[in-house]
Amino acid sequence: MWLFEFSSRIAWPLLDAMPPAVILDFQVQSCQPQIRTIVDLLINELQTREMGCFATANHLAYLLFIEALRLQMHRTEQHGLLGALADPKIGKALNVLHNEPEKPWTLDSLANAVAMGRTAFVNRFRDLVNITPMQYLTQWRMRGAQECLLTSQRSIAAIAEEAGYQSEAAFRKAFKQVTGCSPGQYHKQECE
């Protein structure tokens, strides 16, 4: 049995969308030969204990997680974030939001990016993710900001700009709405 631990808060929405346990049995592994290959390589690395085996095992475990995630997304019709990621249009929207959260996105620009009408886009997004696209964008930006507050020495103004906010005041307001505290309070609570 392998357990995966994630220190980055950015991964939490994806992890929250996963079931509590994902079991890979031999029948599944035969349907997905790459999973069997990764497991065999991982076992070999841990048994031989050659130089660099733990670094190699960590990377193989990461690949195993990705394959398990792919398998989980294809098993049944998913709802929530996994279903949204698997959806051709909404998955593309999530991809652009994840890769460019700092852009001044609007509902129209997001809908245009995935070649959908605004209403159809908002409805499909909300059906799959259970929140609106703009709520998701704000939460995603705040996750990135939380990570920056914990791992960098950048100023609040720099973090606000990186998160896509033109003013520090707007950033502070959004941060407090999402997390329940100011950026300074969050940094102090989490770093003590």
mmCIF file of C-alpha atoms in Angstrom:
data_model
loop_
_atom_site.group_PDB
_atom_site.id
_atom_site.type_symbol
_atom_site.label_atom_id
_atom_site.label_comp_id
_atom_site.label_asym_id
_atom_site.label_seq_id
_atom_site.Cartn_x
_atom_site.Cartn_y
_atom_site.Cartn_z
ATOM 1 C CA MET A 1 0.000 0.000 0.000
ATOM 2 C CA TRP A 2 1.277 3.463 -0.902
ATOM 3 C CA LEU A 3 0.141 6.657 0.730
ATOM 4 C CA PHE A 4 0.778 9.991 -0.943
ATOM 5 C CA GLU A 5 1.345 13.157 1.027
ATOM 6 C CA PHE A 6 1.077 16.589 -0.550
ATOM 7 C CA SER A 7 2.517 19.666 1.076
ATOM 8 C CA SER A 8 1.391 22.123 -1.595
ATOM 9 C CA ARG A 9 -2.037 23.607 -0.987
ATOM 10 C CA ILE A 10 -2.459 24.092 -4.732
ATOM 11 C CA ALA A 11 -3.222 20.352 -5.094
ATOM 12 C CA TRP A 12 -5.982 20.344 -2.464
ATOM 13 C CA PRO A 13 -8.997 20.914 -4.735
ATOM 14 C CA LEU A 14 -7.932 17.968 -6.854
ATOM 15 C CA LEU A 15 -7.288 15.823 -3.799
ATOM 16 C CA ASP A 16 -10.627 16.832 -2.309
ATOM 17 C CA ALA A 17 -12.291 15.572 -5.499
ATOM 18 C CA MET A 18 -10.725 12.118 -5.131
ATOM 19 C CA PRO A 19 -12.406 9.302 -3.214
ATOM 20 C CA PRO A 20 -10.852 8.526 0.192
ATOM 21 C CA ALA A 21 -9.027 5.517 -1.274
ATOM 22 C CA VAL A 22 -8.120 4.420 -4.782
ATOM 23 C CA ILE A 23 -7.421 0.717 -5.079
ATOM 24 C CA LEU A 24 -5.409 -0.599 -8.009
ATOM 25 C CA ASP A 25 -5.834 -4.337 -8.339
ATOM 26 C CA PHE A 26 -4.107 -6.700 -10.761
ATOM 27 C CA GLN A 27 -7.099 -6.772 -13.135
ATOM 28 C CA VAL A 28 -6.953 -2.992 -13.449
ATOM 29 C CA GLN A 29 -3.188 -3.099 -13.844
ATOM 30 C CA SER A 30 -3.480 -5.552 -16.734
ATOM 31 C CA CYS A 31 -5.884 -3.147 -18.455
ATOM 32 C CA GLN A 32 -3.407 -0.348 -17.868
ATOM 33 C CA PRO A 33 0.039 -1.871 -18.554
ATOM 34 C CA GLN A 34 1.831 1.366 -17.731
ATOM 35 C CA ILE A 35 0.598 1.065 -14.144
ATOM 36 C CA ARG A 36 2.076 -2.434 -13.842
ATOM 37 C CA THR A 37 5.359 -1.167 -15.336
ATOM 38 C CA ILE A 38 5.549 1.722 -12.884
ATOM 39 C CA VAL A 39 4.764 -0.558 -9.929
ATOM 40 C CA ASP A 40 7.451 -3.044 -11.051
ATOM 41 C CA LEU A 41 10.022 -0.263 -11.442
ATOM 42 C CA LEU A 42 9.099 1.167 -8.053
ATOM 43 C CA ILE A 43 9.434 -2.202 -6.311
ATOM 44 C CA ASN A 44 12.770 -2.830 -8.047
ATOM 45 C CA GLU A 45 14.151 0.553 -6.964
ATOM 46 C CA LEU A 46 13.168 -0.009 -3.346
ATOM 47 C CA GLN A 47 14.554 -3.568 -3.304
ATOM 48 C CA THR A 48 17.917 -2.863 -4.947
ATOM 49 C CA ARG A 49 18.591 0.344 -3.014
ATOM 50 C CA GLU A 50 21.013 1.623 -5.627
ATOM 51 C CA MET A 51 22.371 5.141 -5.304
ATOM 52 C CA GLY A 52 19.530 7.582 -5.969
ATOM 53 C CA CYS A 53 16.828 4.983 -5.371
ATOM 54 C CA PHE A 54 14.734 7.203 -3.111
ATOM 55 C CA ALA A 55 14.752 10.084 -5.588
ATOM 56 C CA THR A 56 13.809 7.656 -8.355
ATOM 57 C CA ALA A 57 11.110 6.073 -6.185
ATOM 58 C CA ASN A 58 9.626 9.509 -5.457
ATOM 59 C CA HIS A 59 9.361 10.283 -9.154
ATOM 60 C CA LEU A 60 7.899 6.878 -9.926
ATOM 61 C CA ALA A 61 5.369 7.329 -7.127
ATOM 62 C CA TYR A 62 4.392 10.655 -8.676
ATOM 63 C CA LEU A 63 3.861 8.925 -12.041
ATOM 64 C CA LEU A 64 1.845 6.206 -10.327
ATOM 65 C CA PHE A 65 -0.371 8.861 -8.753
ATOM 66 C CA ILE A 66 -0.963 10.492 -12.147
ATOM 67 C CA GLU A 67 -1.897 7.149 -13.703
ATOM 68 C CA ALA A 68 -4.224 6.353 -10.784
ATOM 69 C CA LEU A 69 -5.827 9.769 -11.225
ATOM 70 C CA ARG A 70 -6.301 9.177 -14.958
ATOM 71 C CA LEU A 71 -7.804 5.782 -14.264
ATOM 72 C CA GLN A 72 -10.150 7.255 -11.671
ATOM 73 C CA MET A 73 -11.316 9.907 -14.126
ATOM 74 C CA HIS A 74 -12.145 7.276 -16.774
ATOM 75 C CA ARG A 75 -13.810 4.692 -14.509
ATOM 76 C CA THR A 76 -17.246 6.224 -14.234
ATOM 77 C CA GLU A 77 -18.857 9.497 -15.052
ATOM 78 C CA GLN A 78 -17.355 11.857 -12.554
ATOM 79 C CA HIS A 79 -18.875 14.958 -11.044
ATOM 80 C CA GLY A 80 -17.083 17.709 -9.235
ATOM 81 C CA LEU A 81 -13.573 18.711 -10.193
ATOM 82 C CA LEU A 82 -12.622 15.316 -11.656
ATOM 83 C CA GLY A 83 -15.624 15.394 -13.966
ATOM 84 C CA ALA A 84 -14.882 18.988 -14.894
ATOM 85 C CA LEU A 85 -11.269 18.150 -15.748
ATOM 86 C CA ALA A 86 -12.423 15.269 -17.943
ATOM 87 C CA ASP A 87 -14.961 17.455 -19.762
ATOM 88 C CA PRO A 88 -13.445 18.721 -23.051
ATOM 89 C CA LYS A 89 -14.719 22.299 -22.692
ATOM 90 C CA ILE A 90 -14.735 22.818 -18.930
ATOM 91 C CA GLY A 91 -11.426 20.972 -18.574
ATOM 92 C CA LYS A 92 -9.922 23.409 -21.061
ATOM 93 C CA ALA A 93 -11.345 26.350 -19.081
ATOM 94 C CA LEU A 94 -9.845 24.978 -15.880
ATOM 95 C CA ASN A 95 -6.541 24.523 -17.648
ATOM 96 C CA VAL A 96 -6.385 28.158 -18.736
ATOM 97 C CA LEU A 97 -7.405 29.330 -15.268
ATOM 98 C CA HIS A 98 -4.763 27.151 -13.625
ATOM 99 C CA ASN A 99 -2.035 28.257 -16.021
ATOM 100 C CA GLU A 100 -2.901 31.949 -16.190
ATOM 101 C CA PRO A 101 -4.802 32.949 -13.038
ATOM 102 C CA GLU A 102 -3.333 36.443 -13.155
ATOM 103 C CA LYS A 103 -5.107 37.324 -16.419
ATOM 104 C CA PRO A 104 -8.120 39.631 -16.136
ATOM 105 C CA TRP A 105 -10.613 36.855 -16.872
ATOM 106 C CA THR A 106 -14.285 37.598 -17.387
ATOM 107 C CA LEU A 107 -17.120 35.174 -18.024
ATOM 108 C CA ASP A 108 -17.111 36.258 -21.662
ATOM 109 C CA SER A 109 -13.363 35.763 -22.131
ATOM 110 C CA LEU A 110 -13.489 32.325 -20.485
ATOM 111 C CA ALA A 111 -16.482 31.239 -22.564
ATOM 112 C CA ASN A 112 -14.730 32.484 -25.708
ATOM 113 C CA ALA A 113 -11.547 30.617 -24.765
ATOM 114 C CA VAL A 114 -13.468 27.331 -24.875
ATOM 115 C CA ALA A 115 -15.777 28.244 -27.770
ATOM 116 C CA MET A 116 -18.992 28.235 -25.755
ATOM 117 C CA GLY A 117 -21.769 30.699 -25.217
ATOM 118 C CA ARG A 118 -21.605 32.500 -21.893
ATOM 119 C CA THR A 119 -24.806 31.017 -20.427
ATOM 120 C CA ALA A 120 -24.048 27.464 -21.560
ATOM 121 C CA PHE A 121 -20.516 27.784 -20.198
ATOM 122 C CA VAL A 122 -21.609 29.078 -16.790
ATOM 123 C CA ASN A 123 -24.320 26.426 -16.466
ATOM 124 C CA ARG A 124 -22.025 23.538 -17.474
ATOM 125 C CA PHE A 125 -19.224 24.788 -15.214
ATOM 126 C CA ARG A 126 -21.578 25.148 -12.242
ATOM 127 C CA ASP A 127 -23.133 21.724 -12.888
ATOM 128 C CA LEU A 128 -19.713 20.042 -12.800
ATOM 129 C CA VAL A 129 -17.729 22.103 -10.288
ATOM 130 C CA ASN A 130 -20.635 23.181 -8.051
ATOM 131 C CA ILE A 131 -19.527 26.833 -8.044
ATOM 132 C CA THR A 132 -19.385 29.544 -10.686
ATOM 133 C CA PRO A 133 -16.299 30.053 -12.836
ATOM 134 C CA MET A 134 -15.491 33.362 -11.149
ATOM 135 C CA GLN A 135 -15.824 31.830 -7.670
ATOM 136 C CA TYR A 136 -13.474 29.060 -8.769
ATOM 137 C CA LEU A 137 -10.993 31.586 -10.167
ATOM 138 C CA THR A 138 -11.010 33.528 -6.906
ATOM 139 C CA GLN A 139 -10.483 30.357 -4.862
ATOM 140 C CA TRP A 140 -7.678 29.231 -7.191
ATOM 141 C CA ARG A 141 -5.968 32.612 -6.940
ATOM 142 C CA MET A 142 -6.233 32.511 -3.155
ATOM 143 C CA ARG A 143 -4.699 29.028 -3.015
ATOM 144 C CA GLY A 144 -1.724 30.349 -4.948
ATOM 145 C CA ALA A 145 -1.568 33.395 -2.680
ATOM 146 C CA GLN A 146 -1.672 31.175 0.412
ATOM 147 C CA GLU A 147 1.254 29.176 -0.977
ATOM 148 C CA CYS A 148 3.208 32.380 -1.655
ATOM 149 C CA LEU A 149 2.519 33.696 1.833
ATOM 150 C CA LEU A 150 3.939 30.498 3.324
ATOM 151 C CA THR A 151 6.914 29.968 1.047
ATOM 152 C CA SER A 152 8.163 33.387 -0.017
ATOM 153 C CA GLN A 153 9.205 36.721 1.409
ATOM 154 C CA ARG A 154 7.325 38.726 -1.244
ATOM 155 C CA SER A 155 5.225 41.671 -0.159
ATOM 156 C CA ILE A 156 1.438 41.488 -0.036
ATOM 157 C CA ALA A 157 1.336 43.945 -2.959
ATOM 158 C CA ALA A 158 3.580 41.685 -5.078
ATOM 159 C CA ILE A 159 1.496 38.617 -4.217
ATOM 160 C CA ALA A 160 -1.694 40.539 -5.041
ATOM 161 C CA GLU A 161 -0.316 41.523 -8.448
ATOM 162 C CA GLU A 162 0.865 37.974 -9.142
ATOM 163 C CA ALA A 163 -2.622 36.713 -8.269
ATOM 164 C CA GLY A 164 -4.197 39.048 -10.817
ATOM 165 C CA TYR A 165 -5.372 41.886 -8.590
ATOM 166 C CA GLN A 166 -4.745 45.475 -9.628
ATOM 167 C CA SER A 167 -5.040 46.770 -6.085
ATOM 168 C CA GLU A 168 -3.815 45.427 -2.790
ATOM 169 C CA ALA A 169 -7.138 46.418 -1.179
ATOM 170 C CA ALA A 170 -9.141 44.271 -3.629
ATOM 171 C CA PHE A 171 -6.767 41.372 -3.007
ATOM 172 C CA ARG A 172 -7.036 41.708 0.786
ATOM 173 C CA LYS A 173 -10.851 41.777 0.550
ATOM 174 C CA ALA A 174 -10.957 38.656 -1.666
ATOM 175 C CA PHE A 175 -8.409 36.881 0.521
ATOM 176 C CA LYS A 176 -10.461 37.536 3.656
ATOM 177 C CA GLN A 177 -13.673 36.382 1.928
ATOM 178 C CA VAL A 178 -12.076 33.071 0.937
ATOM 179 C CA THR A 179 -9.931 32.311 3.993
ATOM 180 C CA GLY A 180 -11.712 34.193 6.779
ATOM 181 C CA CYS A 181 -8.631 36.212 7.726
ATOM 182 C CA SER A 182 -6.325 38.846 6.292
ATOM 183 C CA PRO A 183 -3.137 37.838 4.435
ATOM 184 C CA GLY A 184 -1.042 39.027 7.381
ATOM 185 C CA GLN A 185 -3.113 37.049 9.894
ATOM 186 C CA TYR A 186 -2.935 33.979 7.673
ATOM 187 C CA HIS A 187 0.847 34.195 7.388
ATOM 188 C CA LYS A 188 1.202 34.623 11.139
ATOM 189 C CA GLN A 189 -1.165 31.719 11.979
ATOM 190 C CA GLU A 190 0.333 29.283 9.497
ATOM 191 C CA CYS A 191 3.993 30.145 10.024
ATOM 192 C CA GLU A 192 4.050 29.968 13.814
#
